[in-house]
Short mmCIF file of C-alpha atoms in Angstrom, two decimals:
data_model
loop_
_atom_site.label_atom_id
_atom_site.label_comp_id
_atom_site.label_asym_id
_atom_site.label_seq_id
_atom_site.Cartn_x
_atom_site.Cartn_y
_atom_site.Cartn_z
CA MET A 1 28.50 -2.94 -20.98
CA ASP A 2 25.38 -4.77 -22.24
CA TYR A 3 25.08 -7.84 -24.47
CA PHE A 4 25.25 -6.08 -27.85
CA GLU A 5 28.12 -3.84 -26.81
CA LYS A 6 30.12 -6.86 -25.64
CA THR A 7 29.80 -8.46 -29.08
CA GLU A 8 30.93 -5.47 -31.16
CA LEU A 9 34.44 -6.89 -31.64
CA GLU A 10 33.04 -10.26 -32.63
CA LEU A 11 30.63 -8.69 -35.10
CA ALA A 12 33.48 -6.99 -36.95
CA GLN A 13 35.01 -10.40 -37.68
CA LYS A 14 31.83 -12.04 -38.99
CA GLU A 15 30.49 -12.34 -42.49
CA PRO A 16 27.75 -9.79 -43.35
CA ASP A 17 24.95 -12.41 -43.34
CA ASP A 18 25.94 -13.50 -39.83
CA LEU A 19 25.80 -10.09 -38.19
CA PHE A 20 22.40 -10.48 -36.57
CA THR A 21 22.30 -14.07 -35.36
CA ASP A 22 23.42 -13.46 -31.78
CA THR A 23 20.91 -14.48 -29.14
CA PRO A 24 19.93 -11.81 -26.59
CA PRO A 25 19.95 -12.58 -22.86
CA LYS A 26 17.27 -14.73 -21.29
CA GLN A 27 14.07 -12.91 -20.43
CA ASN A 28 11.89 -13.29 -17.34
CA TRP A 29 8.25 -12.58 -16.56
CA VAL A 30 9.08 -9.06 -15.34
CA SER A 31 10.64 -8.14 -18.65
CA ARG A 32 7.85 -9.85 -20.55
CA LEU A 33 5.18 -7.96 -18.65
CA SER A 34 6.97 -4.72 -19.46
CA PHE A 35 5.74 -5.32 -23.02
CA ILE A 36 2.52 -3.66 -21.81
CA TRP A 37 4.53 -0.43 -21.47
CA LEU A 38 5.44 -0.55 -25.16
CA LEU A 39 1.83 -1.16 -26.13
CA GLY A 40 0.80 1.85 -24.04
CA LEU A 41 3.35 4.13 -25.70
CA TRP A 42 2.17 3.00 -29.13
CA GLN A 43 -1.45 3.73 -28.27
CA ILE A 44 -0.57 7.15 -26.86
CA SER A 45 1.31 8.07 -30.03
CA GLN A 46 -1.63 6.98 -32.21
CA SER A 47 -4.38 8.51 -30.09
CA MET A 48 -2.80 11.95 -30.33
CA ILE A 49 -4.49 12.38 -33.73
CA LEU A 50 -7.76 12.84 -31.84
CA ILE A 51 -6.77 16.44 -31.08
CA PHE A 52 -7.25 17.18 -34.79
CA ASN A 53 -11.05 16.98 -34.89
CA GLN A 54 -11.96 20.01 -36.96
CA PRO A 55 -11.05 21.06 -40.53
CA HIS A 56 -9.44 24.31 -39.34
CA ASP A 57 -7.00 22.23 -37.27
CA LYS A 58 -4.94 21.83 -40.42
CA ILE A 59 -3.38 25.20 -39.71
CA ASN A 60 -3.38 24.93 -35.91
CA LEU A 61 0.36 25.07 -35.19
CA TRP A 62 0.16 24.49 -31.44
CA LYS A 63 -1.63 21.17 -31.97
CA ILE A 64 0.91 20.08 -34.53
CA SER A 65 3.72 21.01 -32.11
CA LEU A 66 2.02 19.10 -29.26
CA PHE A 67 1.61 16.05 -31.47
CA LEU A 68 5.29 16.13 -32.52
CA MET A 69 6.56 16.48 -28.94
CA ILE A 70 4.48 13.59 -27.61
CA PHE A 71 5.24 11.43 -30.64
CA ILE A 72 9.01 11.97 -30.30
CA ALA A 73 8.78 11.22 -26.56
CA CYS A 74 6.94 7.95 -27.25
CA VAL A 75 9.53 6.89 -29.82
CA TRP A 76 12.43 7.72 -27.51
CA LEU A 77 10.89 5.91 -24.51
CA SER A 78 10.13 2.87 -26.68
CA TYR A 79 13.69 2.82 -27.97
CA ARG A 80 15.08 3.08 -24.42
CA TRP A 81 12.77 0.26 -23.30
CA ALA A 82 14.05 -2.00 -26.08
CA ARG A 83 17.67 -1.15 -25.28
CA LYS A 84 17.12 -1.68 -21.53
CA HIS A 85 15.96 -5.22 -22.15
CA GLN A 86 18.65 -5.72 -24.80
CA LEU A 87 16.13 -6.55 -27.51
CA ILE A 88 17.84 -4.43 -30.17
CA PRO A 89 21.40 -3.14 -30.58
CA ALA A 90 22.25 0.55 -30.38
CA ILE A 91 21.42 2.22 -33.67
CA THR A 92 24.39 2.50 -36.05
CA TRP A 93 24.74 2.71 -39.82
CA ARG A 94 25.98 -0.89 -40.08
CA TYR A 95 22.48 -2.25 -39.45
CA PHE A 96 21.04 -0.38 -42.47
CA GLN A 97 22.17 -2.54 -45.39
CA PRO A 98 20.95 -0.98 -48.69
CA GLY A 99 20.93 -4.25 -50.61
CA LYS A 100 18.72 -6.07 -48.10
CA ILE A 101 16.46 -3.04 -47.71
CA ALA A 102 15.98 -2.85 -51.48
CA ALA A 103 15.28 -6.58 -51.64
CA GLY A 104 12.73 -6.31 -48.85
CA PHE A 105 11.01 -3.40 -50.57
CA GLY A 106 10.96 -5.39 -53.80
CA MET A 107 9.27 -8.30 -52.04
CA MET A 108 6.68 -5.96 -50.56
CA PHE A 109 6.01 -4.59 -54.05
CA ALA A 110 5.59 -8.16 -55.34
CA THR A 111 3.02 -8.91 -52.63
CA ALA A 112 1.15 -5.74 -53.63
CA MET A 113 1.00 -6.95 -57.24
CA ILE A 114 -0.36 -10.32 -56.10
CA SER A 115 -2.97 -8.82 -53.78
CA GLY A 116 -3.90 -6.29 -56.47
CA ALA A 117 -4.58 -9.15 -58.89
CA VAL A 118 -6.68 -10.94 -56.28
CA MET A 119 -8.71 -7.79 -55.68
CA TYR A 120 -9.20 -7.25 -59.41
CA PHE A 121 -10.53 -10.73 -60.06
CA SER A 122 -12.70 -10.66 -56.90
CA GLY A 123 -14.18 -7.28 -57.77
CA THR A 124 -12.77 -5.61 -54.64
CA ASN A 125 -11.61 -2.00 -54.87
CA ASN A 126 -9.86 -1.56 -51.54
CA THR A 127 -9.47 -2.96 -48.03
CA GLU A 128 -11.52 -1.43 -45.23
CA ASN A 129 -8.32 -0.62 -43.32
CA GLN A 130 -6.91 1.30 -46.28
CA ALA A 131 -10.21 3.12 -46.85
CA LEU A 132 -10.25 4.16 -43.18
CA LEU A 133 -6.67 5.36 -43.46
CA GLU A 134 -7.50 7.48 -46.50
CA ASP A 135 -10.48 8.98 -44.67
CA ILE A 136 -8.30 9.85 -41.67
CA GLY A 137 -5.78 11.44 -44.00
CA LYS A 138 -8.38 13.93 -45.19
CA LYS A 139 -8.83 15.21 -41.64
CA LEU A 140 -5.20 15.54 -40.59
CA PRO A 141 -2.45 17.97 -41.50
CA PRO A 142 -0.28 16.28 -44.17
CA LEU A 143 2.80 16.27 -41.92
CA VAL A 144 0.93 14.64 -39.04
CA PHE A 145 -0.68 12.07 -41.35
CA PHE A 146 2.65 11.17 -42.89
CA ILE A 147 4.39 10.77 -39.51
CA MET A 148 1.52 8.82 -37.98
CA THR A 149 1.45 6.33 -40.85
CA THR A 150 5.16 5.85 -41.51
CA SER A 151 5.87 5.52 -37.76
CA ALA A 152 4.40 2.04 -38.11
CA GLY A 153 7.83 1.09 -39.40
CA PHE A 154 9.13 1.70 -35.89
CA PHE A 155 6.30 0.76 -33.54
CA GLU A 156 4.86 -2.21 -35.40
CA GLU A 157 8.24 -3.81 -35.94
CA LEU A 158 9.02 -3.51 -32.23
CA ILE A 159 5.63 -4.90 -31.27
CA PHE A 160 4.99 -7.53 -33.95
CA ARG A 161 8.50 -8.73 -34.71
CA VAL A 162 10.96 -7.88 -31.91
CA GLY A 163 8.40 -8.54 -29.17
CA PRO A 164 7.51 -12.13 -30.10
CA PHE A 165 11.03 -13.15 -31.26
CA GLU A 166 13.20 -11.56 -28.57
CA LEU A 167 10.91 -11.16 -25.56
CA LEU A 168 7.68 -13.12 -25.41
CA PHE A 169 8.68 -16.35 -27.19
CA ASN A 170 12.46 -16.05 -27.40
CA LYS A 171 12.86 -19.75 -26.55
CA TRP A 172 10.47 -20.86 -29.28
CA PRO A 173 11.35 -19.18 -32.61
CA LYS A 174 8.76 -21.13 -34.62
CA ILE A 175 5.97 -20.07 -32.28
CA ALA A 176 7.33 -16.51 -32.37
CA ALA A 177 7.14 -16.51 -36.17
CA ILE A 178 3.54 -17.74 -36.18
CA VAL A 179 2.51 -15.22 -33.52
CA ALA A 180 4.34 -12.36 -35.28
CA TRP A 181 2.63 -13.19 -38.57
CA GLY A 182 -0.80 -13.55 -36.98
CA LEU A 183 -0.62 -10.40 -34.83
CA PHE A 184 0.36 -8.15 -37.70
CA THR A 185 -2.29 -9.61 -39.99
CA ALA A 186 -5.03 -9.36 -37.34
CA ALA A 187 -4.02 -5.81 -36.35
CA HIS A 188 -4.92 -4.64 -39.85
CA ALA A 189 -8.43 -6.04 -39.45
CA PRO A 190 -8.92 -8.07 -42.66
CA THR A 191 -12.63 -8.36 -43.44
CA ASP A 192 -12.59 -10.60 -46.50
CA ILE A 193 -10.32 -12.95 -48.44
CA PRO A 194 -8.62 -10.22 -50.54
CA SER A 195 -7.76 -8.12 -47.48
CA PHE A 196 -6.58 -11.22 -45.60
CA ILE A 197 -4.29 -12.09 -48.51
CA THR A 198 -3.04 -8.49 -48.71
CA TYR A 199 -2.00 -8.18 -45.07
CA GLY A 200 -1.10 -11.85 -44.71
CA LEU A 201 1.45 -11.59 -47.50
CA MET A 202 2.88 -8.34 -46.13
CA SER A 203 3.24 -9.97 -42.72
CA LEU A 204 4.86 -13.03 -44.30
CA VAL A 205 7.54 -10.87 -45.95
CA LEU A 206 8.29 -8.78 -42.85
CA THR A 207 8.23 -11.77 -40.48
CA GLY A 208 10.43 -13.76 -42.87
CA LEU A 209 12.96 -10.92 -43.02
CA TYR A 210 13.16 -10.72 -39.25
CA ALA A 211 13.33 -14.48 -38.77
CA LYS A 212 16.27 -14.66 -41.20
CA TYR A 213 18.31 -11.63 -40.18
CA ARG A 214 17.03 -10.68 -36.69
CA ASN A 215 17.72 -7.08 -37.66
CA PHE A 216 15.13 -4.64 -36.33
CA TYR A 217 16.61 -1.75 -38.32
CA LEU A 218 16.29 -3.67 -41.58
CA ASN A 219 12.62 -4.41 -40.91
CA MET A 220 11.97 -0.86 -39.78
CA SER A 221 13.52 0.53 -42.96
CA VAL A 222 11.56 -1.72 -45.30
CA HIS A 223 8.31 -1.03 -43.43
CA PHE A 224 8.97 2.71 -43.37
CA LEU A 225 9.75 2.89 -47.09
CA TRP A 226 6.71 0.85 -48.02
CA ASN A 227 4.35 3.00 -45.93
CA ALA A 228 6.01 6.19 -47.21
CA PHE A 229 5.49 4.96 -50.77
CA GLY A 230 1.80 4.43 -50.08
CA MET A 231 1.36 7.71 -48.21
CA ILE A 232 2.88 9.76 -51.00
CA GLY A 233 0.31 8.30 -53.32
CA ILE A 234 -2.55 9.11 -50.94
CA LEU A 235 -1.33 12.66 -50.29
CA MET A 236 -0.94 13.33 -54.03
CA SER A 237 -4.52 12.20 -54.66
CA MET A 238 -6.01 14.56 -52.06
#
């Protein structure tokens, strides 16, 4: 029985806002170095889009099937890695709280309004990262594009939130918060002030949510919904 399973009875007796405050076991350098394994799985899942390099690939079913099989394998292995090191609890419905998910999505929408205003007054139409994403979307089958993009809700939350807070800097939560914010912002390659504000604010919301609730599934849900919201818009404009 691992750490999270041992605390199931205690969790049932706590107030809802206290469900995710338990501290996972101490980590060592072996477990911290295993973080490289997660990074590798993430890169494999993302690099699989390279098999779709021609327009006619949009109807190539064997490539779509290969992508889905490898993607699912990467997600499953990443989940097992996180459970092995007791970084996240086993997935159950209790960790998906609709009210907090809606509030998180609302905060993401508010940051989009702020960054949109900044872009408008600075004369910027889009971020380079978003423009690249839209260009990639034109070359991929819609299903593959949607999965690739929304999967950030899983992989990026494990890497940029769970990793710093529960594994790499679990003894220093303030440092973990700064690192989590910085890594996510830098990973989206801001090239000017408007793009830095856009991704910096998004990272601030997601990092703040995790710092407060330490609930991977909450962060994953908010991130997934936000990316899905954006992808639907992109797919409808194609």
